[in-house]
Amino acid sequence: MAAPRENVSLLFKLYCLTVMTLVAAAYTIALRYTRTSDKELYFSTTAVCITEVIKLLLSVGILAKETGSLGRFKTSLRENVLGSPRELMKLSVPSLVYAVQNNMAFLALSNLDAAVYQVTYQLKIPCTALCTVLMLNRTLSKLQWISVFMLCGGVTLVQWKPAQATKVMVEQNPLLGFGAIAIAVLCSGFAVLASVGGLYTSVVVKYTDNIMKGFSAAAAIVLSTIASVMLFGLQITLTFALGTLLVCVSIYFYGLPRQDTTSIQQGETASKERASGV
């Protein structure tokens, strides 16, 4: 039996989701803004490295707070980090994959609008679903499979005639941007959580359900679209609007809990037994 979810207030859940939504939207918009500036561009590898340094400092700070003393802190580092080279080697694989994913995000947002990126990046859901089916031997419900195909159809509509941003003057290559997203999506099935956004993701996973997380993803798409219209002059097309709607609906459907058919089957069996007894 699964462990019961910790009882937390609705206000705290809403706080977690609000921060998660704002982090996701702000990250995409800020990255797009800095990558389309007419000034000299920074190296994406430098930004990724800084992100990892921030994550390291945050993790060290959390560990220091949990251990409570310098001696226990050193012991924990020695036992769990320096004394476990095999575990470090195992963790280096998803870390390397995540580094590739992050660099692909920079490349994608250099060539695609933030709203288009947000919608297309939701392909990570079917990619992760396939990874769980093929590698972990898990099964998906019929509704989840329908949601996966619906999401792919929505992304196809968004990419069919990509919305144009009239205020962006730098040269862009949408095909290159989509290719970068494709690589990032493939990596997302294996990558680890990142920096502040990753820490809040872990909080959301712990204290909220799939429906609320789906709402957060859809809200981030809407916020990114609104910001793209205001900052980059994004022109909303019919295919983009329909595709975005399909993606948001599919995220909601995918996160719906599976129907517990055990009680239904037991009820049907009991009814048949009573009917045969009569």
PDB file of N, CA and C in Angstrom, residues 158-191:
ATOM      1  N   VAL A 158       0.926  23.298 -33.114  1.00  0.00           N
ATOM      2  CA  VAL A 158       1.722  24.478 -32.742  1.00  0.00           C
ATOM      3  C   VAL A 158       2.908  24.647 -33.686  1.00  0.00           C
ATOM      4  N   GLN A 159       3.526  23.533 -34.067  1.00  0.00           N
ATOM      5  CA  GLN A 159       4.709  23.586 -34.914  1.00  0.00           C
ATOM      6  C   GLN A 159       4.363  23.645 -36.406  1.00  0.00           C
ATOM      7  N   TRP A 160       3.089  23.408 -36.758  1.00  0.00           N
ATOM      8  CA  TRP A 160       2.707  23.385 -38.173  1.00  0.00           C
ATOM      9  C   TRP A 160       2.979  24.728 -38.830  1.00  0.00           C
ATOM     10  N   LYS A 161       2.503  25.780 -38.192  1.00  0.00           N
ATOM     11  CA  LYS A 161       2.800  27.138 -38.632  1.00  0.00           C
ATOM     12  C   LYS A 161       3.173  27.930 -37.385  1.00  0.00           C
ATOM     13  N   PRO A 162       4.453  27.907 -36.997  1.00  0.00           N
ATOM     14  CA  PRO A 162       4.861  28.545 -35.736  1.00  0.00           C
ATOM     15  C   PRO A 162       4.491  30.011 -35.691  1.00  0.00           C
ATOM     16  N   ALA A 163       3.984  30.429 -34.521  1.00  0.00           N
ATOM     17  CA  ALA A 163       3.644  31.839 -34.341  1.00  0.00           C
ATOM     18  C   ALA A 163       4.903  32.693 -34.429  1.00  0.00           C
ATOM     19  N   GLN A 164       4.765  33.866 -35.039  1.00  0.00           N
ATOM     20  CA  GLN A 164       5.904  34.750 -35.243  1.00  0.00           C
ATOM     21  C   GLN A 164       5.910  35.872 -34.205  1.00  0.00           C
ATOM     22  N   ALA A 165       7.098  36.250 -33.771  1.00  0.00           N
ATOM     23  CA  ALA A 165       7.272  37.353 -32.828  1.00  0.00           C
ATOM     24  C   ALA A 165       7.788  38.567 -33.596  1.00  0.00           C
ATOM     25  N   THR A 166       6.971  39.613 -33.667  1.00  0.00           N
ATOM     26  CA  THR A 166       7.309  40.774 -34.495  1.00  0.00           C
ATOM     27  C   THR A 166       8.375  41.663 -33.884  1.00  0.00           C
ATOM     28  N   LYS A 167       8.592  41.569 -32.567  1.00  0.00           N
ATOM     29  CA  LYS A 167       9.549  42.449 -31.906  1.00  0.00           C
ATOM     30  C   LYS A 167      10.937  41.840 -31.792  1.00  0.00           C
ATOM     31  N   VAL A 168      11.107  40.616 -32.268  1.00  0.00           N
ATOM     32  CA  VAL A 168      12.410  39.953 -32.210  1.00  0.00           C
ATOM     33  C   VAL A 168      13.110  40.139 -33.545  1.00  0.00           C
ATOM     34  N   MET A 169      14.272  40.786 -33.530  1.00  0.00           N
ATOM     35  CA  MET A 169      14.969  41.136 -34.767  1.00  0.00           C
ATOM     36  C   MET A 169      16.156  40.234 -35.072  1.00  0.00           C
ATOM     37  N   VAL A 170      16.549  39.383 -34.149  1.00  0.00           N
ATOM     38  CA  VAL A 170      17.697  38.532 -34.388  1.00  0.00           C
ATOM     39  C   VAL A 170      17.291  37.371 -35.302  1.00  0.00           C
ATOM     40  N   GLU A 171      18.280  36.843 -36.017  1.00  0.00           N
ATOM     41  CA  GLU A 171      18.026  35.731 -36.928  1.00  0.00           C
ATOM     42  C   GLU A 171      17.748  34.456 -36.133  1.00  0.00           C
ATOM     43  N   GLN A 172      16.720  33.706 -36.568  1.00  0.00           N
ATOM     44  CA  GLN A 172      16.327  32.495 -35.865  1.00  0.00           C
ATOM     45  C   GLN A 172      16.161  31.343 -36.848  1.00  0.00           C
ATOM     46  N   ASN A 173      16.312  30.144 -36.343  1.00  0.00           N
ATOM     47  CA  ASN A 173      16.135  28.936 -37.131  1.00  0.00           C
ATOM     48  C   ASN A 173      15.154  28.022 -36.388  1.00  0.00           C
ATOM     49  N   PRO A 174      13.847  28.090 -36.721  1.00  0.00           N
ATOM     50  CA  PRO A 174      12.850  27.287 -36.000  1.00  0.00           C
ATOM     51  C   PRO A 174      13.128  25.792 -36.051  1.00  0.00           C
ATOM     52  N   LEU A 175      13.654  25.314 -37.185  1.00  0.00           N
ATOM     53  CA  LEU A 175      13.946  23.883 -37.299  1.00  0.00           C
ATOM     54  C   LEU A 175      15.031  23.472 -36.311  1.00  0.00           C
ATOM     55  N   LEU A 176      16.053  24.318 -36.178  1.00  0.00           N
ATOM     56  CA  LEU A 176      17.113  24.058 -35.210  1.00  0.00           C
ATOM     57  C   LEU A 176      16.559  24.095 -33.789  1.00  0.00           C
ATOM     58  N   GLY A 177      15.673  25.044 -33.538  1.00  0.00           N
ATOM     59  CA  GLY A 177      15.064  25.140 -32.219  1.00  0.00           C
ATOM     60  C   GLY A 177      14.249  23.914 -31.870  1.00  0.00           C
ATOM     61  N   PHE A 178      13.467  23.413 -32.840  1.00  0.00           N
ATOM     62  CA  PHE A 178      12.670  22.212 -32.594  1.00  0.00           C
ATOM     63  C   PHE A 178      13.565  20.999 -32.380  1.00  0.00           C
ATOM     64  N   GLY A 179      14.646  20.918 -33.137  1.00  0.00           N
ATOM     65  CA  GLY A 179      15.589  19.820 -32.934  1.00  0.00           C
ATOM     66  C   GLY A 179      16.201  19.846 -31.542  1.00  0.00           C
ATOM     67  N   ALA A 180      16.505  21.052 -31.056  1.00  0.00           N
ATOM     68  CA  ALA A 180      17.067  21.177 -29.711  1.00  0.00           C
ATOM     69  C   ALA A 180      16.050  20.740 -28.661  1.00  0.00           C
ATOM     70  N   ILE A 181      14.776  21.109 -28.864  1.00  0.00           N
ATOM     71  CA  ILE A 181      13.732  20.678 -27.929  1.00  0.00           C
ATOM     72  C   ILE A 181      13.603  19.164 -27.948  1.00  0.00           C
ATOM     73  N   ALA A 182      13.685  18.578 -29.149  1.00  0.00           N
ATOM     74  CA  ALA A 182      13.559  17.120 -29.262  1.00  0.00           C
ATOM     75  C   ALA A 182      14.640  16.423 -28.433  1.00  0.00           C
ATOM     76  N   ILE A 183      15.871  16.942 -28.499  1.00  0.00           N
ATOM     77  CA  ILE A 183      16.956  16.347 -27.714  1.00  0.00           C
ATOM     78  C   ILE A 183      16.715  16.570 -26.224  1.00  0.00           C
ATOM     79  N   ALA A 184      16.241  17.782 -25.865  1.00  0.00           N
ATOM     80  CA  ALA A 184      15.970  18.079 -24.452  1.00  0.00           C
ATOM     81  C   ALA A 184      14.859  17.190 -23.908  1.00  0.00           C
ATOM     82  N   VAL A 185      13.847  16.926 -24.736  1.00  0.00           N
ATOM     83  CA  VAL A 185      12.736  16.069 -24.323  1.00  0.00           C
ATOM     84  C   VAL A 185      13.220  14.645 -24.087  1.00  0.00           C
ATOM     85  N   LEU A 186      14.071  14.145 -24.980  1.00  0.00           N
ATOM     86  CA  LEU A 186      14.617  12.802 -24.801  1.00  0.00           C
ATOM     87  C   LEU A 186      15.443  12.728 -23.521  1.00  0.00           C
ATOM     88  N   CYS A 187      16.170  13.795 -23.238  1.00  0.00           N
ATOM     89  CA  CYS A 187      16.980  13.809 -22.017  1.00  0.00           C
ATOM     90  C   CYS A 187      16.122  13.912 -20.760  1.00  0.00           C
ATOM     91  N   SER A 188      14.939  14.533 -20.894  1.00  0.00           N
ATOM     92  CA  SER A 188      14.114  14.781 -19.711  1.00  0.00           C
ATOM     93  C   SER A 188      13.626  13.495 -19.072  1.00  0.00           C
ATOM     94  N   GLY A 189      13.592  12.412 -19.822  1.00  0.00           N
ATOM     95  CA  GLY A 189      13.186  11.149 -19.240  1.00  0.00           C
ATOM     96  C   GLY A 189      14.200  10.612 -18.247  1.00  0.00           C
ATOM     97  N   PHE A 190      15.444  11.136 -18.288  1.00  0.00           N
ATOM     98  CA  PHE A 190      16.507  10.620 -17.422  1.00  0.00           C
ATOM     99  C   PHE A 190      17.091  11.693 -16.506  1.00  0.00           C
ATOM    100  N   ALA A 191      16.803  12.950 -16.793  1.00  0.00           N
ATOM    101  CA  ALA A 191      17.524  14.030 -16.112  1.00  0.00           C
ATOM    102  C   ALA A 191      17.070  14.205 -14.669  1.00  0.00           C
TER     103      ALA A 191
END
